Coordinates of C-alpha atoms in Angstrom, one line a residue:
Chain A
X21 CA 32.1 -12.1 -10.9
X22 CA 31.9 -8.6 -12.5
X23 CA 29.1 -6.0 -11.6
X24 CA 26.5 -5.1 -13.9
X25 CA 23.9 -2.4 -14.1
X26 CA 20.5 -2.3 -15.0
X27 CA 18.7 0.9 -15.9
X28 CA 15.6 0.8 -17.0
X29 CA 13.6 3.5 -19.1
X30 CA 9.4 2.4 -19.1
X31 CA 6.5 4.9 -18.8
X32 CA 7.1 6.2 -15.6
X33 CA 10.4 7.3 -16.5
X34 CA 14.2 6.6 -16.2
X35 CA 15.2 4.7 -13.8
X36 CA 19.6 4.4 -13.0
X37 CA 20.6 1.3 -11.3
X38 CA 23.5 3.3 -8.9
X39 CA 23.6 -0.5 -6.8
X40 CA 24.5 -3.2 -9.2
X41 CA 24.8 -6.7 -9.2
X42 CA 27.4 -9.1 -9.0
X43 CA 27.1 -11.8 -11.5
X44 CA 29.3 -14.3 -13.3
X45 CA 29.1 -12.6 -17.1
X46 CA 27.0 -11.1 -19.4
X47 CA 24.7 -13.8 -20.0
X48 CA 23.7 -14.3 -16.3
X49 CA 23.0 -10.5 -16.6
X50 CA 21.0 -10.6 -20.0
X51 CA 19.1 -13.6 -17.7
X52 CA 18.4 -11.2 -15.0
X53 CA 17.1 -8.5 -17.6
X54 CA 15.0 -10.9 -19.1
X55 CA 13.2 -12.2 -15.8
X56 CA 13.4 -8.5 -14.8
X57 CA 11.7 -7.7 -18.5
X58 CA 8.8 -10.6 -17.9
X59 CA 7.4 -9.5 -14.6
X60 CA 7.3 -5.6 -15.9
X61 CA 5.9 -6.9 -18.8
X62 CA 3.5 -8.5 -16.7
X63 CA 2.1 -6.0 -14.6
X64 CA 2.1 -3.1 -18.0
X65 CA -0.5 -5.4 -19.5
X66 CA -2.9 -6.3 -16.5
X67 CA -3.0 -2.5 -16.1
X68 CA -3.9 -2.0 -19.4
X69 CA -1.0 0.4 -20.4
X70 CA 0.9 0.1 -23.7
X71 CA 4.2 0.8 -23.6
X72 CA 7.8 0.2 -24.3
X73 CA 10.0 -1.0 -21.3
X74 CA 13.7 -0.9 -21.9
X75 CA 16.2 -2.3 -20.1
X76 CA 20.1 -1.2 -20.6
X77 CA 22.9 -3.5 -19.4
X78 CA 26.4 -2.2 -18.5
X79 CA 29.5 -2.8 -17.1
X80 CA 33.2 -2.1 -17.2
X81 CA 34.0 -4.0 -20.4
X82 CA 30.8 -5.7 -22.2
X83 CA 28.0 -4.3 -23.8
X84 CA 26.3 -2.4 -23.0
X85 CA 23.2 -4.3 -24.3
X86 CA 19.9 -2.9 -24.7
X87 CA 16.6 -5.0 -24.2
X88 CA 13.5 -3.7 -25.4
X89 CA 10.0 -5.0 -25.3
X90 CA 7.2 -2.9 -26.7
X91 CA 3.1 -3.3 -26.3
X92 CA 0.7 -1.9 -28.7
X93 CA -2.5 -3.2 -29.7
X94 CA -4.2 -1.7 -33.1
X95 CA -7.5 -2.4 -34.2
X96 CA -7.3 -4.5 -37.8
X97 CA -10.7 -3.5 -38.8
X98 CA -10.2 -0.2 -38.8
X99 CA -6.8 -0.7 -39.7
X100 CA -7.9 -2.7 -43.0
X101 CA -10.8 0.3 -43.7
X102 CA -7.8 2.9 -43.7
X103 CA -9.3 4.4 -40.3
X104 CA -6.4 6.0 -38.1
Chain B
X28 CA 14.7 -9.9 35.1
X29 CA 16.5 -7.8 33.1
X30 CA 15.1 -5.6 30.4
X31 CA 17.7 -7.3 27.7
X32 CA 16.6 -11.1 28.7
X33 CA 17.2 -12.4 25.4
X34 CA 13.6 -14.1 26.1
X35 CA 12.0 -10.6 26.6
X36 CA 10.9 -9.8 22.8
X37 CA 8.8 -13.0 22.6
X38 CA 6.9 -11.7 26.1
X39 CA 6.1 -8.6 24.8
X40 CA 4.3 -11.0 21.3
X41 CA 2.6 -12.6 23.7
X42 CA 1.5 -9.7 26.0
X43 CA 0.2 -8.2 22.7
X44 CA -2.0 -11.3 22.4
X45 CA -3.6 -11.8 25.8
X46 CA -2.5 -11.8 28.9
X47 CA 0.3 -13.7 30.3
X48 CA 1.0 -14.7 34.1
X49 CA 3.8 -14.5 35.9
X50 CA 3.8 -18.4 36.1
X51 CA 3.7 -19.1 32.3
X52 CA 6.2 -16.3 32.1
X53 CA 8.8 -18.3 34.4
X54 CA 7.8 -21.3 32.7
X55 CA 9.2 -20.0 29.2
X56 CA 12.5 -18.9 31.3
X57 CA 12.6 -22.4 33.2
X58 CA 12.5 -24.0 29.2
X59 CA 14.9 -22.1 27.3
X60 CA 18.3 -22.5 27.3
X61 CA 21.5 -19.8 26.4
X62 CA 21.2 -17.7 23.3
X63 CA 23.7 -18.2 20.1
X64 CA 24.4 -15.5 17.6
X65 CA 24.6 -16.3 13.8
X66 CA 25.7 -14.2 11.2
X67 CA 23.9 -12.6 8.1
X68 CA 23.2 -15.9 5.7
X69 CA 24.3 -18.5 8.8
X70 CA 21.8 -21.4 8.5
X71 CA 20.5 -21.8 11.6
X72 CA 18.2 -25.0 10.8
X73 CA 18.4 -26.9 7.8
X74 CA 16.2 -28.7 5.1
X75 CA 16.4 -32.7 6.4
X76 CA 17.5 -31.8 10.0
X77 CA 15.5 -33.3 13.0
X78 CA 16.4 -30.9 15.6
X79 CA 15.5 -31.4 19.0
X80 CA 15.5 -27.6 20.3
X81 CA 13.2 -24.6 18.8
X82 CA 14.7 -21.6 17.8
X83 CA 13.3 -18.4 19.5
X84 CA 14.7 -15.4 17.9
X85 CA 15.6 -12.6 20.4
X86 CA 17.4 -10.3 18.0
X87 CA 17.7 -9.7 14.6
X88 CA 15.4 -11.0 12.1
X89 CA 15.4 -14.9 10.3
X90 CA 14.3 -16.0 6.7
X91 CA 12.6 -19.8 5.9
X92 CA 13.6 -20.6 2.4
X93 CA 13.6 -23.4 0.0
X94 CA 16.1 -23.8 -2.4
X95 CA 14.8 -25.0 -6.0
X96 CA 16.7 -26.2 -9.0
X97 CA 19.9 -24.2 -10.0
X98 CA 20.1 -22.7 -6.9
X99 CA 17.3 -20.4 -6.9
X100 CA 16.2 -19.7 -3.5
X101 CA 12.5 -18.7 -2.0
X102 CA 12.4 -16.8 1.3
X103 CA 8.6 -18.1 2.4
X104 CA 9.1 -16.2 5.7
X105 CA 10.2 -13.4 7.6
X106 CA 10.7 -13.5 11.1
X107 CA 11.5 -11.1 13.3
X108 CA 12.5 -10.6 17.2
X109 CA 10.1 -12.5 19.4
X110 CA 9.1 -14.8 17.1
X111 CA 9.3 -18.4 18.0
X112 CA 11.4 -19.5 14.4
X113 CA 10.8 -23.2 14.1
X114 CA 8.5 -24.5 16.6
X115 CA 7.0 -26.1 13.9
X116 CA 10.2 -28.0 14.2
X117 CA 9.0 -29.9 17.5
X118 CA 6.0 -31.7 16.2
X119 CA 7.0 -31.8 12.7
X120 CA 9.6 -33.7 13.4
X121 CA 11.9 -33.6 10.2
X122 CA 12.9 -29.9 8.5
X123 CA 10.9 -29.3 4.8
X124 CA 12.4 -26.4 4.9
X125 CA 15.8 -24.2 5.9
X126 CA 15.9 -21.4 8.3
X127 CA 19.0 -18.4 7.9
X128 CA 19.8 -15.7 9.6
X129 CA 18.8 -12.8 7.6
X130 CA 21.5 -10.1 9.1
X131 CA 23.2 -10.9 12.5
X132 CA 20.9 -12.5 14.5
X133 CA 20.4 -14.2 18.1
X134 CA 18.6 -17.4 19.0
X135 CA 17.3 -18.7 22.5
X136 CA 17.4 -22.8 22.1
X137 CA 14.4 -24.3 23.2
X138 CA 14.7 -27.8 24.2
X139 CA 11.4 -29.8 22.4
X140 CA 11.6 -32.0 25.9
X141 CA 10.7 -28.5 27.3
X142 CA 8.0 -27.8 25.2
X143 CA 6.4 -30.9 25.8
X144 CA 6.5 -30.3 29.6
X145 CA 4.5 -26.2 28.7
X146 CA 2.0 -28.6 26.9
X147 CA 1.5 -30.9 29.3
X148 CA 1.6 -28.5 32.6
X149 CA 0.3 -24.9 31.0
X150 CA -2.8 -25.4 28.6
X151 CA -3.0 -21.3 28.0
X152 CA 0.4 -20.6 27.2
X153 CA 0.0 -24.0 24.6
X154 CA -3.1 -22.2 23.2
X155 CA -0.6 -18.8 22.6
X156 CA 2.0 -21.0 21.2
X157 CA -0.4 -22.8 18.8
X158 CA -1.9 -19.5 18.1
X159 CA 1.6 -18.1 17.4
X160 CA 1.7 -21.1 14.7
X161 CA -1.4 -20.4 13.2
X162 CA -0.6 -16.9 12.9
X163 CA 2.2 -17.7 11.0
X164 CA -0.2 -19.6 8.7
X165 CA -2.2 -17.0 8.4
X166 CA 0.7 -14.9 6.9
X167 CA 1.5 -17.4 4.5
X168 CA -2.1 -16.9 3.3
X169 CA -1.5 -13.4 2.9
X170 CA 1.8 -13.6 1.2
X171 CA -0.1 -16.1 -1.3
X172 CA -2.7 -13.9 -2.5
X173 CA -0.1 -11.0 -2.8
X174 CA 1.7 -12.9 -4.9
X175 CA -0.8 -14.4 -6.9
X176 CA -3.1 -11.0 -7.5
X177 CA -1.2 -8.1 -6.2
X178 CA 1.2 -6.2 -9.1
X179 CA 4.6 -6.5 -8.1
X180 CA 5.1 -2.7 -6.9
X181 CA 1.4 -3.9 -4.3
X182 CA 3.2 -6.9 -3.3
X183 CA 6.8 -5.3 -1.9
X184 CA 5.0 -2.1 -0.6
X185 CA 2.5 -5.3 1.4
X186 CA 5.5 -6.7 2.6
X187 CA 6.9 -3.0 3.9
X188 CA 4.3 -2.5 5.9
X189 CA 3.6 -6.0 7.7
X190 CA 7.7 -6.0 8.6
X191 CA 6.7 -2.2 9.8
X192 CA 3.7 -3.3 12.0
X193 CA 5.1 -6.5 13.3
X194 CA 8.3 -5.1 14.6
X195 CA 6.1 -2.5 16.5
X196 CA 4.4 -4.6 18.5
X197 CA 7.6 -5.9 20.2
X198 CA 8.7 -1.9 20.3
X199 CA 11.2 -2.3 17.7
X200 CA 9.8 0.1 14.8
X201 CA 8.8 3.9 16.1
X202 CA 6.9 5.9 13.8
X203 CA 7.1 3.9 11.0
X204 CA 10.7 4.2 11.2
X205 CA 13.0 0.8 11.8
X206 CA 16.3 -1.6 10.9
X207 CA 16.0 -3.7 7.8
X208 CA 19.4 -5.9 7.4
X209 CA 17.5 -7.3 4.3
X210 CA 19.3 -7.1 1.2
X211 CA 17.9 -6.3 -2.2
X212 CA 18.4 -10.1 -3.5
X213 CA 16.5 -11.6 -0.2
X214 CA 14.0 -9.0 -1.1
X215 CA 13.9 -10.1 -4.7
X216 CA 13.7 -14.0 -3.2
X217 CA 10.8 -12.9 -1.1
X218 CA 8.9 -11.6 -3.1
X219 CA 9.6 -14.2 -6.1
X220 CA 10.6 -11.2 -8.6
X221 CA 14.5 -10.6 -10.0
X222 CA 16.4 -8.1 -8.3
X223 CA 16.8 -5.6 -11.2
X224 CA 13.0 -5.3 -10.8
X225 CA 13.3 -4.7 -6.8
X226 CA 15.9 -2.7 -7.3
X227 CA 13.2 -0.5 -9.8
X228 CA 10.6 -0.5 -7.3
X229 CA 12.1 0.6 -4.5
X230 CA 13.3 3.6 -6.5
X231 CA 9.8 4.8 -7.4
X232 CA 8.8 4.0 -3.7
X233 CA 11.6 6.4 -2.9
X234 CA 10.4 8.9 -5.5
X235 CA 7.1 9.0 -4.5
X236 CA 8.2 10.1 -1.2
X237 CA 6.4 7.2 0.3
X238 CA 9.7 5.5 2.1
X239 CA 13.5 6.6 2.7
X240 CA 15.6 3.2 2.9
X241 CA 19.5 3.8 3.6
X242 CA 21.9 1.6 4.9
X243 CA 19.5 -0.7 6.5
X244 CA 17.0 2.0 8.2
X245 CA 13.7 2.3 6.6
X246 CA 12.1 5.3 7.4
X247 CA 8.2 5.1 5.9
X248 CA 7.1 8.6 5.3
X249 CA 3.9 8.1 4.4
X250 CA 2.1 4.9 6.2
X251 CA -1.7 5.5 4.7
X252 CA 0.0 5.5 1.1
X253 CA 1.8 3.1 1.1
X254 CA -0.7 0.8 2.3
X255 CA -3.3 1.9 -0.4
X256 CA -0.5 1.2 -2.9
X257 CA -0.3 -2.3 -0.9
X258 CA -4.2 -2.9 -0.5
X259 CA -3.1 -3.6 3.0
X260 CA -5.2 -4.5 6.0
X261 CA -3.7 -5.8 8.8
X262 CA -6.5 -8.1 10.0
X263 CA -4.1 -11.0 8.8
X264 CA -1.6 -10.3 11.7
X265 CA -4.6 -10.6 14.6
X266 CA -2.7 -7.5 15.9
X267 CA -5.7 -7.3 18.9
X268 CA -5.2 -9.1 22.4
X269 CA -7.8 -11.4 23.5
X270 CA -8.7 -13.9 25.8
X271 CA -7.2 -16.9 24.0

């Protein structure tokens, strides 16, 4: 077990993970981001916000890794018209 | 008796229901037996188990939980001092579910032979038992709907204040302020969300200036807010006394 931190940048701001987790490697942790990832995801888009949500994994000795997930929605039509 | 009886918490969650006589009152210290202590995680029933006592809890708080595939657990309940833990347990039979300690706890035994006897000799105090039952019922609804239809932020802040509210009727939160052994992974298996996000939450609670939670002492600073955030109304917990 090793003890990995999660901070997480998304519109409200930054957010450091001063607790951690203890968790076998890097891949239960990646895991954990990704669940962790899902349910932000989730709630962004019922409230309608688009945004990018980022996750940053570190520890002692791996990584860090970075997830990212961005939402963005652009209107083709005007898009295809060369509107803004 | 005593102000410390270990049976005292669950007269005070019946006083705040209706009234209780002096009779039914013995009759609950005629039927339970000596109190145990567990330890934070201890099982104190188990999944398969056909136990023939009920677990009152008279300190501490307790978690019901089902364990899915790969280990993943799912805290379906919090109980909390005064609450009568399993009596499901005596006319369910078998255990469709585990019950742990969640922190150091303490449990009076109830003996189901006992319980029968209440039933058969004291038809009010088996109405505030059954009503105890279906109040837990009725939380489970609650949690549901949180779960399903609350954003996850809603849903912990929901949780916050019912553990707030519930602990105050048996006198054991004051101004909003109480112990919480809860840790942020039974948190995060509560509320069916990974810890990292918990963890992310309870950070912008704490920056919003709507909670201080140290060391197992939440301190809610701003009640009204927080259950805004939570769209919480207590009617769920029946928190009014009545004749029952």
């Amino acid at each position: 077990m090793a003890r990995y931190f999660f901070d997480i940048r998304d519109r409200d701001g930054f957010f450091a993970d001063e607790a951690g987790l203890d968790l076998p490697d890097m891949d239960a942790a990646v895991a954990e981001a990704r669940r962790a990832l899902g349910e932000m995801v989730k709630d962004a888009l019922r409230d309608g916000h688009e945004e990018t949500i980022e996750i940053l994994i570190r520890d002692g000795s791996d990584g860090p890794i970075l997830l990212s997930i961005s939402m963005a929605s652009r209107d083709l039509k005007q898009a295809a018209e060369g509107g803004p | 008796m005593s102000p410390s009886h270990p049976v005292e918490p669950l007269f005070k969650r019946l006083h705040s229901l209706d009234v209780l006589s002096a009779e039914e009152e013995q009759a609950i210290l005629d039927a339970a037996e000596g109190s145990t202590r567990f330890s934070a995680s201890d099982d104190i029933v188990k999944e398969g188990d056909r136990p023939t006592r009920s677990a009152l809890l008279s300190r501490g708080f307790a978690a019901r939980y089902r364990l899915v595939e790969g280990g993943k657990r799912q805290i379906t309940a919090i109980h909390v001092a005064g609450d009568f833990v399993d009596l499901h347990g005596f006319l369910l039979k078998e255990m469709d579910h585990s019950v742990a300690a969640l922190g150091p706890c303490e449990i009076v035994a109830v003996p189901h032979r006992n319980l029968k006897r209440i039933t058969e000799r004291f038809p009010h105090l088996t109405r505030l038992l059954w009503l105890l039952t279906l109040i837990d019922g009725s939380i489970h609804r609650e949690w549901l709907v949180g779960m399903g239809r609350l954003p996850a932020p809603a849903q912990a802040a929901h949780l916050i204040c019912e553990i707030d509210l519930r602990l105050a009727l048996v006198g054991l939160s004051r101004d909003h302020a109480f112990r919480f052994p809860a840790t942020q992974t039974d948190l995060a298996d509560t509320l069916g969300l990974s810890v990292v996000h918990v963890n992310r939450i309870l950070q912008e609670l704490r920056a919003e200036g709507l909670l201080r939670w140290q060391q197992q002492a939440v301190d809610i600073l701003d009640f009204p807010r927080l259950a805004e955030l939570a769209e919480f109304d207590a009617r769920y917990l029946h928190l009014n006394s009545d004749p029952r």
